[in-house]
Amino acid sequence: MEKIDFLIVGLGLSGISFCEQLDAGQHSFLVYEKGTDASASTVAGGLYNPIVLKKFTPIWNASEQSKTAMGFYNQLEQKLETQFDFKLPVLRKLANAQEAELWKEVSQKEVLKEFLDAEVISNENQHINAEFGFGKVKQTGRIDTARLVQIYTAYLKTKQRLIHEKFEYANIEHTSDGVIYQNKIFRFVVFCEGCGLLQNPFFNYLPLVENKGELIQIVAPELQLDKILKGPVFIIPIGKNRYLAGTTYEHQFTNRLPTAEAKDFIISKLKTMV
């Protein structure tokens, strides 16, 4: 019976990250991924931003997390010879003169200097409503998560490290030597399923709360925006005059399908920005 160190269930961003750590440590592994169009990693806007822009505060360990993440994605781009990381500054729309002054003040704080530009940027785009200008956030951008998952999936297939089928929890057999699954024996099983853990019989007792976020894609040839704009919603350029706008946050929902209500909400917020 073939012996493998790790069985990994799920190939979103967490699964990919774990695979890379195992690869670096020269551990053998096999991934099971059934594939779904509704997974967070394949539909996400991919925005990364080290600052909570409502409160002008950094995320936990912002500097360390930013350096680690950027190093990880840079390494992946070189390994897979594909660009995933599109570095774009975030322009935070300032609501009034008081907020503009507050931006100048908080940007001088030691924990924020690395990420916030002290200068308030005047709006010169006639298609954007920003009377009081913008504050610029650095070390931000967009990860093309769908492309990353697609390319990494293909990479694992070439290495014969991917089984493209649904993982059957009931077929796990526990032994003193490890876990047997489909005539292979594994030392460890790691679930990288995101909210899929709610259907996992080994971990469905955990107090996980699903979050549904919705985006819309717009085409706006006259907008000519090459930076990420943050107001009531984000506007993220993705090329060819296309933009992602959103997002919503909903904890109570019956399915993962887009809703007219979320679309109307995002559009109403967009109209205050452009």
Short mmCIF file of the C-alpha atoms (twelve columns), coordinates in Angstrom:
data_MODEL
# 
_entry.id   MODEL 
# 
loop_
_atom_site.group_PDB 
_atom_site.id 
_atom_site.type_symbol 
_atom_site.label_atom_id 
_atom_site.label_alt_id 
_atom_site.label_comp_id 
_atom_site.label_asym_id 
_atom_site.label_seq_id 
_atom_site.Cartn_x 
_atom_site.Cartn_y 
_atom_site.Cartn_z 
_atom_site.pdbx_PDB_model_num 
ATOM 1   C CA . MET A 1   0.000   0.000  0.000   1 
ATOM 2   C CA . GLU A 2   1.370   3.408  -1.000  1 
ATOM 3   C CA . LYS A 3   2.411   5.589  1.941   1 
ATOM 4   C CA . ILE A 4   1.982   9.372  1.746   1 
ATOM 5   C CA . ASP A 5   2.628   11.957 4.450   1 
ATOM 6   C CA . PHE A 6   -0.422  14.205 4.019   1 
ATOM 7   C CA . LEU A 7   -3.909  13.953 2.569   1 
ATOM 8   C CA . ILE A 8   -5.292  17.451 1.909   1 
ATOM 9   C CA . VAL A 9   -8.983  18.090 1.303   1 
ATOM 10  C CA . GLY A 10  -9.653  21.366 -0.516  1 
ATOM 11  C CA . LEU A 11  -7.601  23.527 -2.860  1 
ATOM 12  C CA . GLY A 12  -8.484  27.132 -2.206  1 
ATOM 13  C CA . LEU A 13  -5.966  29.664 -0.931  1 
ATOM 14  C CA . SER A 14  -5.452  27.802 2.351   1 
ATOM 15  C CA . GLY A 15  -4.949  24.493 0.556   1 
ATOM 16  C CA . ILE A 16  -2.467  26.034 -1.875  1 
ATOM 17  C CA . SER A 17  -0.561  27.689 0.976   1 
ATOM 18  C CA . PHE A 18  -0.356  24.407 2.872   1 
ATOM 19  C CA . CYS A 19  0.801   22.519 -0.228  1 
ATOM 20  C CA . GLU A 20  3.609   25.017 -0.680  1 
ATOM 21  C CA . GLN A 21  4.740   24.615 2.917   1 
ATOM 22  C CA . LEU A 22  4.762   20.842 2.540   1 
ATOM 23  C CA . ASP A 23  6.654   21.089 -0.730  1 
ATOM 24  C CA . ALA A 24  9.271   23.306 0.897   1 
ATOM 25  C CA . GLY A 25  9.646   20.752 3.687   1 
ATOM 26  C CA . GLN A 26  9.915   17.884 1.172   1 
ATOM 27  C CA . HIS A 27  6.799   16.147 2.474   1 
ATOM 28  C CA . SER A 28  4.709   13.964 0.194   1 
ATOM 29  C CA . PHE A 29  1.030   14.861 -0.189  1 
ATOM 30  C CA . LEU A 30  -2.097  14.221 -2.225  1 
ATOM 31  C CA . VAL A 31  -4.966  16.701 -2.672  1 
ATOM 32  C CA . TYR A 32  -8.653  15.905 -3.103  1 
ATOM 33  C CA . GLU A 33  -10.674 18.713 -4.676  1 
ATOM 34  C CA . LYS A 34  -14.057 18.266 -6.330  1 
ATOM 35  C CA . GLY A 35  -14.117 21.823 -7.708  1 
ATOM 36  C CA . THR A 36  -16.972 24.287 -7.379  1 
ATOM 37  C CA . ASP A 37  -17.779 27.590 -9.049  1 
ATOM 38  C CA . ALA A 38  -19.085 28.980 -5.764  1 
ATOM 39  C CA . SER A 39  -15.936 28.593 -3.652  1 
ATOM 40  C CA . ALA A 40  -14.676 31.780 -2.041  1 
ATOM 41  C CA . SER A 41  -11.222 31.465 -3.593  1 
ATOM 42  C CA . THR A 42  -12.587 31.309 -7.148  1 
ATOM 43  C CA . VAL A 43  -15.054 34.209 -6.921  1 
ATOM 44  C CA . ALA A 44  -13.278 36.588 -4.528  1 
ATOM 45  C CA . GLY A 45  -12.336 40.106 -5.535  1 
ATOM 46  C CA . GLY A 46  -8.856  39.326 -4.216  1 
ATOM 47  C CA . LEU A 47  -8.230  42.710 -2.607  1 
ATOM 48  C CA . TYR A 48  -5.481  42.829 0.006   1 
ATOM 49  C CA . ASN A 49  -5.184  45.806 2.309   1 
ATOM 50  C CA . PRO A 50  -3.369  46.017 5.677   1 
ATOM 51  C CA . ILE A 51  -5.539  48.828 7.079   1 
ATOM 52  C CA . VAL A 52  -9.075  48.894 8.501   1 
ATOM 53  C CA . LEU A 53  -10.148 51.985 6.604   1 
ATOM 54  C CA . LYS A 54  -13.265 52.736 8.635   1 
ATOM 55  C CA . LYS A 55  -11.189 53.141 11.782  1 
ATOM 56  C CA . PHE A 56  -7.766  54.027 10.337  1 
ATOM 57  C CA . THR A 57  -6.137  51.160 12.219  1 
ATOM 58  C CA . PRO A 58  -3.741  48.434 11.014  1 
ATOM 59  C CA . ILE A 59  -4.730  44.796 11.015  1 
ATOM 60  C CA . TRP A 60  -3.023  42.512 13.519  1 
ATOM 61  C CA . ASN A 61  0.732   42.249 12.807  1 
ATOM 62  C CA . ALA A 62  0.189   44.208 9.592   1 
ATOM 63  C CA . SER A 63  3.847   44.610 8.672   1 
ATOM 64  C CA . GLU A 64  4.749   40.960 9.258   1 
ATOM 65  C CA . GLN A 65  1.657   39.659 7.500   1 
ATOM 66  C CA . SER A 66  2.198   41.913 4.504   1 
ATOM 67  C CA . LYS A 67  5.830   40.866 4.070   1 
ATOM 68  C CA . THR A 68  4.998   37.179 4.443   1 
ATOM 69  C CA . ALA A 69  2.086   37.318 2.003   1 
ATOM 70  C CA . MET A 70  3.953   39.294 -0.645  1 
ATOM 71  C CA . GLY A 71  6.925   36.962 -0.427  1 
ATOM 72  C CA . PHE A 72  4.642   33.949 -0.771  1 
ATOM 73  C CA . TYR A 73  2.823   35.241 -3.858  1 
ATOM 74  C CA . ASN A 74  6.041   36.436 -5.467  1 
ATOM 75  C CA . GLN A 75  7.502   32.957 -5.047  1 
ATOM 76  C CA . LEU A 76  4.359   31.404 -6.562  1 
ATOM 77  C CA . GLU A 77  4.494   33.741 -9.557  1 
ATOM 78  C CA . GLN A 78  8.074   32.719 -10.259 1 
ATOM 79  C CA . LYS A 79  7.353   29.036 -9.762  1 
ATOM 80  C CA . LEU A 80  4.265   28.983 -11.986 1 
ATOM 81  C CA . GLU A 81  5.509   31.669 -14.415 1 
ATOM 82  C CA . THR A 82  2.202   33.525 -14.184 1 
ATOM 83  C CA . GLN A 83  1.269   36.888 -12.674 1 
ATOM 84  C CA . PHE A 84  -1.332  36.743 -9.898  1 
ATOM 85  C CA . ASP A 85  -0.390  39.764 -7.807  1 
ATOM 86  C CA . PHE A 86  -1.429  43.107 -9.272  1 
ATOM 87  C CA . LYS A 87  -0.015  45.800 -7.005  1 
ATOM 88  C CA . LEU A 88  -2.389  48.773 -6.914  1 
ATOM 89  C CA . PRO A 89  -2.653  51.532 -4.304  1 
ATOM 90  C CA . VAL A 90  -5.986  52.036 -2.581  1 
ATOM 91  C CA . LEU A 91  -7.454  55.539 -2.661  1 
ATOM 92  C CA . ARG A 92  -9.729  56.009 0.307   1 
ATOM 93  C CA . LYS A 93  -12.409 58.597 -0.490  1 
ATOM 94  C CA . LEU A 94  -12.501 61.254 2.245   1 
ATOM 95  C CA . ALA A 95  -16.042 62.218 3.223   1 
ATOM 96  C CA . ASN A 96  -15.460 65.759 4.491   1 
ATOM 97  C CA . ALA A 97  -12.836 68.305 5.521   1 
ATOM 98  C CA . GLN A 98  -12.653 66.893 9.052   1 
ATOM 99  C CA . GLU A 99  -11.878 63.432 7.727   1 
ATOM 100 C CA . ALA A 100 -9.186  64.886 5.467   1 
ATOM 101 C CA . GLU A 101 -7.539  66.492 8.502   1 
ATOM 102 C CA . LEU A 102 -7.887  63.257 10.442  1 
ATOM 103 C CA . TRP A 103 -6.117  61.411 7.626   1 
ATOM 104 C CA . LYS A 104 -3.139  63.767 7.859   1 
ATOM 105 C CA . GLU A 105 -3.031  63.200 11.604  1 
ATOM 106 C CA . VAL A 106 -3.315  59.411 11.732  1 
ATOM 107 C CA . SER A 107 -0.874  58.911 8.852   1 
ATOM 108 C CA . GLN A 108 1.865   60.250 11.125  1 
ATOM 109 C CA . LYS A 109 1.334   57.519 13.709  1 
ATOM 110 C CA . GLU A 110 4.276   55.152 13.909  1 
ATOM 111 C CA . VAL A 111 2.159   52.038 13.281  1 
ATOM 112 C CA . LEU A 112 0.613   53.596 10.163  1 
ATOM 113 C CA . LYS A 113 3.509   55.439 8.512   1 
ATOM 114 C CA . GLU A 114 4.478   52.337 6.573   1 
ATOM 115 C CA . PHE A 115 1.041   52.060 4.983   1 
ATOM 116 C CA . LEU A 116 -0.509  55.536 4.725   1 
ATOM 117 C CA . ASP A 117 0.664   58.420 2.568   1 
ATOM 118 C CA . ALA A 118 0.332   61.647 4.572   1 
ATOM 119 C CA . GLU A 119 -0.592  63.766 1.570   1 
ATOM 120 C CA . VAL A 120 -4.269  64.187 0.751   1 
ATOM 121 C CA . ILE A 121 -4.659  63.647 -2.992  1 
ATOM 122 C CA . SER A 122 -6.973  65.969 -4.897  1 
ATOM 123 C CA . ASN A 123 -9.530  64.411 -7.204  1 
ATOM 124 C CA . GLU A 124 -8.805  65.134 -10.862 1 
ATOM 125 C CA . ASN A 125 -11.159 62.556 -12.363 1 
ATOM 126 C CA . GLN A 126 -14.406 64.199 -13.436 1 
ATOM 127 C CA . HIS A 127 -16.180 60.835 -13.319 1 
ATOM 128 C CA . ILE A 128 -15.509 60.352 -9.585  1 
ATOM 129 C CA . ASN A 129 -17.353 62.182 -6.797  1 
ATOM 130 C CA . ALA A 130 -14.661 63.063 -4.264  1 
ATOM 131 C CA . GLU A 131 -14.839 66.720 -3.267  1 
ATOM 132 C CA . PHE A 132 -12.454 66.316 -0.341  1 
ATOM 133 C CA . GLY A 133 -9.954  64.099 -2.121  1 
ATOM 134 C CA . PHE A 134 -8.388  60.801 -1.192  1 
ATOM 135 C CA . GLY A 135 -6.007  59.249 1.267   1 
ATOM 136 C CA . LYS A 136 -3.552  56.810 -0.304  1 
ATOM 137 C CA . VAL A 137 -2.907  53.374 1.197   1 
ATOM 138 C CA . LYS A 138 0.307   51.579 0.236   1 
ATOM 139 C CA . GLN A 139 1.249   47.878 0.096   1 
ATOM 140 C CA . THR A 140 -2.142  47.038 -1.368  1 
ATOM 141 C CA . GLY A 141 -3.383  45.341 -4.518  1 
ATOM 142 C CA . ARG A 142 -5.376  42.480 -5.955  1 
ATOM 143 C CA . ILE A 143 -4.655  38.765 -6.162  1 
ATOM 144 C CA . ASP A 144 -6.309  37.098 -9.148  1 
ATOM 145 C CA . THR A 145 -7.453  34.219 -6.977  1 
ATOM 146 C CA . ALA A 146 -9.434  32.436 -9.684  1 
ATOM 147 C CA . ARG A 147 -6.404  32.397 -11.975 1 
ATOM 148 C CA . LEU A 148 -4.171  31.221 -9.138  1 
ATOM 149 C CA . VAL A 149 -6.455  28.296 -8.300  1 
ATOM 150 C CA . GLN A 150 -6.731  27.372 -11.983 1 
ATOM 151 C CA . ILE A 151 -2.977  27.395 -12.612 1 
ATOM 152 C CA . TYR A 152 -2.087  25.662 -9.352  1 
ATOM 153 C CA . THR A 153 -4.662  22.958 -10.020 1 
ATOM 154 C CA . ALA A 154 -3.069  22.305 -13.406 1 
ATOM 155 C CA . TYR A 155 0.376   22.271 -11.779 1 
ATOM 156 C CA . LEU A 156 -0.638  19.624 -9.240  1 
ATOM 157 C CA . LYS A 157 -2.147  17.501 -11.999 1 
ATOM 158 C CA . THR A 158 1.193   17.441 -13.816 1 
ATOM 159 C CA . LYS A 159 2.814   16.282 -10.568 1 
ATOM 160 C CA . GLN A 160 0.104   13.630 -10.074 1 
ATOM 161 C CA . ARG A 161 -0.724  15.140 -6.708  1 
ATOM 162 C CA . LEU A 162 -4.400  15.932 -7.344  1 
ATOM 163 C CA . ILE A 163 -7.499  13.748 -7.318  1 
ATOM 164 C CA . HIS A 164 -10.391 15.650 -8.871  1 
ATOM 165 C CA . GLU A 165 -13.328 14.129 -7.029  1 
ATOM 166 C CA . LYS A 166 -15.453 14.561 -3.924  1 
ATOM 167 C CA . PHE A 167 -13.853 13.380 -0.706  1 
ATOM 168 C CA . GLU A 168 -15.981 10.795 1.109   1 
ATOM 169 C CA . TYR A 169 -15.589 11.210 4.860   1 
ATOM 170 C CA . ALA A 170 -17.218 7.861  5.615   1 
ATOM 171 C CA . ASN A 171 -14.522 6.002  3.677   1 
ATOM 172 C CA . ILE A 172 -11.714 6.966  6.043   1 
ATOM 173 C CA . GLU A 173 -10.266 4.016  7.937   1 
ATOM 174 C CA . HIS A 174 -8.249  4.733  11.081  1 
ATOM 175 C CA . THR A 175 -5.348  2.425  11.903  1 
ATOM 176 C CA . SER A 176 -2.368  2.484  14.249  1 
ATOM 177 C CA . ASP A 177 -0.144  3.353  11.279  1 
ATOM 178 C CA . GLY A 178 -2.246  6.237  9.996   1 
ATOM 179 C CA . VAL A 179 -5.369  6.849  7.943   1 
ATOM 180 C CA . ILE A 180 -6.291  4.621  5.000   1 
ATOM 181 C CA . TYR A 181 -8.222  6.138  2.119   1 
ATOM 182 C CA . GLN A 182 -8.624  4.624  -1.353  1 
ATOM 183 C CA . ASN A 183 -5.866  2.048  -0.804  1 
ATOM 184 C CA . LYS A 184 -3.336  4.628  0.320   1 
ATOM 185 C CA . ILE A 185 -2.107  5.227  3.844   1 
ATOM 186 C CA . PHE A 186 -1.563  8.768  5.126   1 
ATOM 187 C CA . ARG A 187 0.145   9.992  8.278   1 
ATOM 188 C CA . PHE A 188 -2.103  13.050 8.501   1 
ATOM 189 C CA . VAL A 189 -5.362  14.345 7.018   1 
ATOM 190 C CA . VAL A 190 -5.761  18.129 6.755   1 
ATOM 191 C CA . PHE A 191 -9.061  19.740 5.811   1 
ATOM 192 C CA . CYS A 192 -8.749  23.059 3.937   1 
ATOM 193 C CA . GLU A 193 -12.442 23.411 3.187   1 
ATOM 194 C CA . GLY A 194 -13.319 26.866 4.460   1 
ATOM 195 C CA . CYS A 195 -17.001 26.975 5.378   1 
ATOM 196 C CA . GLY A 196 -17.243 23.453 3.964   1 
ATOM 197 C CA . LEU A 197 -16.259 22.350 7.471   1 
ATOM 198 C CA . LEU A 198 -19.911 22.866 8.387   1 
ATOM 199 C CA . GLN A 199 -20.636 19.682 6.408   1 
ATOM 200 C CA . ASN A 200 -17.564 17.891 7.737   1 
ATOM 201 C CA . PRO A 201 -18.600 15.266 10.337  1 
ATOM 202 C CA . PHE A 202 -15.276 15.632 12.154  1 
ATOM 203 C CA . PHE A 203 -15.511 19.406 12.652  1 
ATOM 204 C CA . ASN A 204 -19.144 20.433 12.207  1 
ATOM 205 C CA . TYR A 205 -19.396 21.088 15.950  1 
ATOM 206 C CA . LEU A 206 -17.204 24.185 15.612  1 
ATOM 207 C CA . PRO A 207 -19.027 27.540 15.934  1 
ATOM 208 C CA . LEU A 208 -18.338 28.599 12.351  1 
ATOM 209 C CA . VAL A 209 -20.489 31.331 10.796  1 
ATOM 210 C CA . GLU A 210 -20.722 31.528 7.018   1 
ATOM 211 C CA . ASN A 211 -20.406 34.906 5.338   1 
ATOM 212 C CA . LYS A 212 -21.814 35.582 1.891   1 
ATOM 213 C CA . GLY A 213 -20.244 38.426 -0.035  1 
ATOM 214 C CA . GLU A 214 -21.456 39.564 -3.435  1 
ATOM 215 C CA . LEU A 215 -19.698 41.548 -6.145  1 
ATOM 216 C CA . ILE A 216 -20.812 42.938 -9.457  1 
ATOM 217 C CA . GLN A 217 -18.665 43.506 -12.516 1 
ATOM 218 C CA . ILE A 218 -19.132 46.742 -14.432 1 
ATOM 219 C CA . VAL A 219 -17.766 48.075 -17.706 1 
ATOM 220 C CA . ALA A 220 -16.914 51.787 -17.580 1 
ATOM 221 C CA . PRO A 221 -14.728 52.977 -20.492 1 
ATOM 222 C CA . GLU A 222 -14.780 56.610 -19.344 1 
ATOM 223 C CA . LEU A 223 -13.797 55.941 -15.737 1 
ATOM 224 C CA . GLN A 224 -10.116 55.295 -16.579 1 
ATOM 225 C CA . LEU A 225 -9.270  54.214 -13.050 1 
ATOM 226 C CA . ASP A 226 -5.916  52.507 -12.474 1 
ATOM 227 C CA . LYS A 227 -6.107  52.416 -8.677  1 
ATOM 228 C CA . ILE A 228 -8.473  50.755 -6.225  1 
ATOM 229 C CA . LEU A 229 -11.105 53.187 -4.998  1 
ATOM 230 C CA . LYS A 230 -12.621 52.801 -1.519  1 
ATOM 231 C CA . GLY A 231 -15.823 54.578 -0.573  1 
ATOM 232 C CA . PRO A 232 -19.060 52.970 0.590   1 
ATOM 233 C CA . VAL A 233 -17.888 50.055 -1.595  1 
ATOM 234 C CA . PHE A 234 -14.645 49.130 -3.312  1 
ATOM 235 C CA . ILE A 235 -14.074 49.638 -7.036  1 
ATOM 236 C CA . ILE A 236 -11.268 47.375 -8.260  1 
ATOM 237 C CA . PRO A 237 -9.868  47.663 -11.809 1 
ATOM 238 C CA . ILE A 238 -9.354  44.291 -13.498 1 
ATOM 239 C CA . GLY A 239 -8.401  45.446 -17.007 1 
ATOM 240 C CA . LYS A 240 -10.079 46.295 -20.324 1 
ATOM 241 C CA . ASN A 241 -12.315 48.960 -18.712 1 
ATOM 242 C CA . ARG A 242 -13.790 46.356 -16.370 1 
ATOM 243 C CA . TYR A 243 -14.152 46.802 -12.619 1 
ATOM 244 C CA . LEU A 244 -15.297 44.743 -9.661  1 
ATOM 245 C CA . ALA A 245 -17.547 46.605 -7.247  1 
ATOM 246 C CA . GLY A 246 -18.694 45.531 -3.809  1 
ATOM 247 C CA . THR A 247 -18.882 43.858 -1.506  1 
ATOM 248 C CA . THR A 248 -21.762 42.839 0.711   1 
ATOM 249 C CA . TYR A 249 -21.612 40.864 3.964   1 
ATOM 250 C CA . GLU A 250 -24.510 38.593 4.803   1 
ATOM 251 C CA . HIS A 251 -24.662 35.940 7.515   1 
ATOM 252 C CA . GLN A 252 -28.252 34.800 6.980   1 
ATOM 253 C CA . PHE A 253 -28.847 33.234 3.569   1 
ATOM 254 C CA . THR A 254 -30.338 30.104 2.038   1 
ATOM 255 C CA . ASN A 255 -28.018 29.600 -0.955  1 
ATOM 256 C CA . ARG A 256 -24.858 30.905 -2.589  1 
ATOM 257 C CA . LEU A 257 -26.530 32.436 -5.630  1 
ATOM 258 C CA . PRO A 258 -26.318 36.169 -6.408  1 
ATOM 259 C CA . THR A 259 -29.298 38.239 -5.300  1 
ATOM 260 C CA . ALA A 260 -31.087 41.224 -6.800  1 
ATOM 261 C CA . GLU A 261 -31.017 42.895 -3.383  1 
ATOM 262 C CA . ALA A 262 -27.219 42.800 -3.197  1 
ATOM 263 C CA . LYS A 263 -26.922 44.071 -6.762  1 
ATOM 264 C CA . ASP A 264 -29.243 46.992 -6.017  1 
ATOM 265 C CA . PHE A 265 -27.324 47.782 -2.827  1 
ATOM 266 C CA . ILE A 266 -23.964 47.885 -4.596  1 
ATOM 267 C CA . ILE A 267 -25.334 49.976 -7.467  1 
ATOM 268 C CA . SER A 268 -26.855 52.482 -5.031  1 
ATOM 269 C CA . LYS A 269 -23.464 52.906 -3.331  1 
ATOM 270 C CA . LEU A 270 -21.667 53.150 -6.663  1 
ATOM 271 C CA . LYS A 271 -23.896 56.055 -7.653  1 
ATOM 272 C CA . THR A 272 -22.539 58.052 -4.721  1 
ATOM 273 C CA . MET A 273 -18.986 57.491 -5.960  1 
ATOM 274 C CA . VAL A 274 -19.037 57.736 -9.762  1 
# 
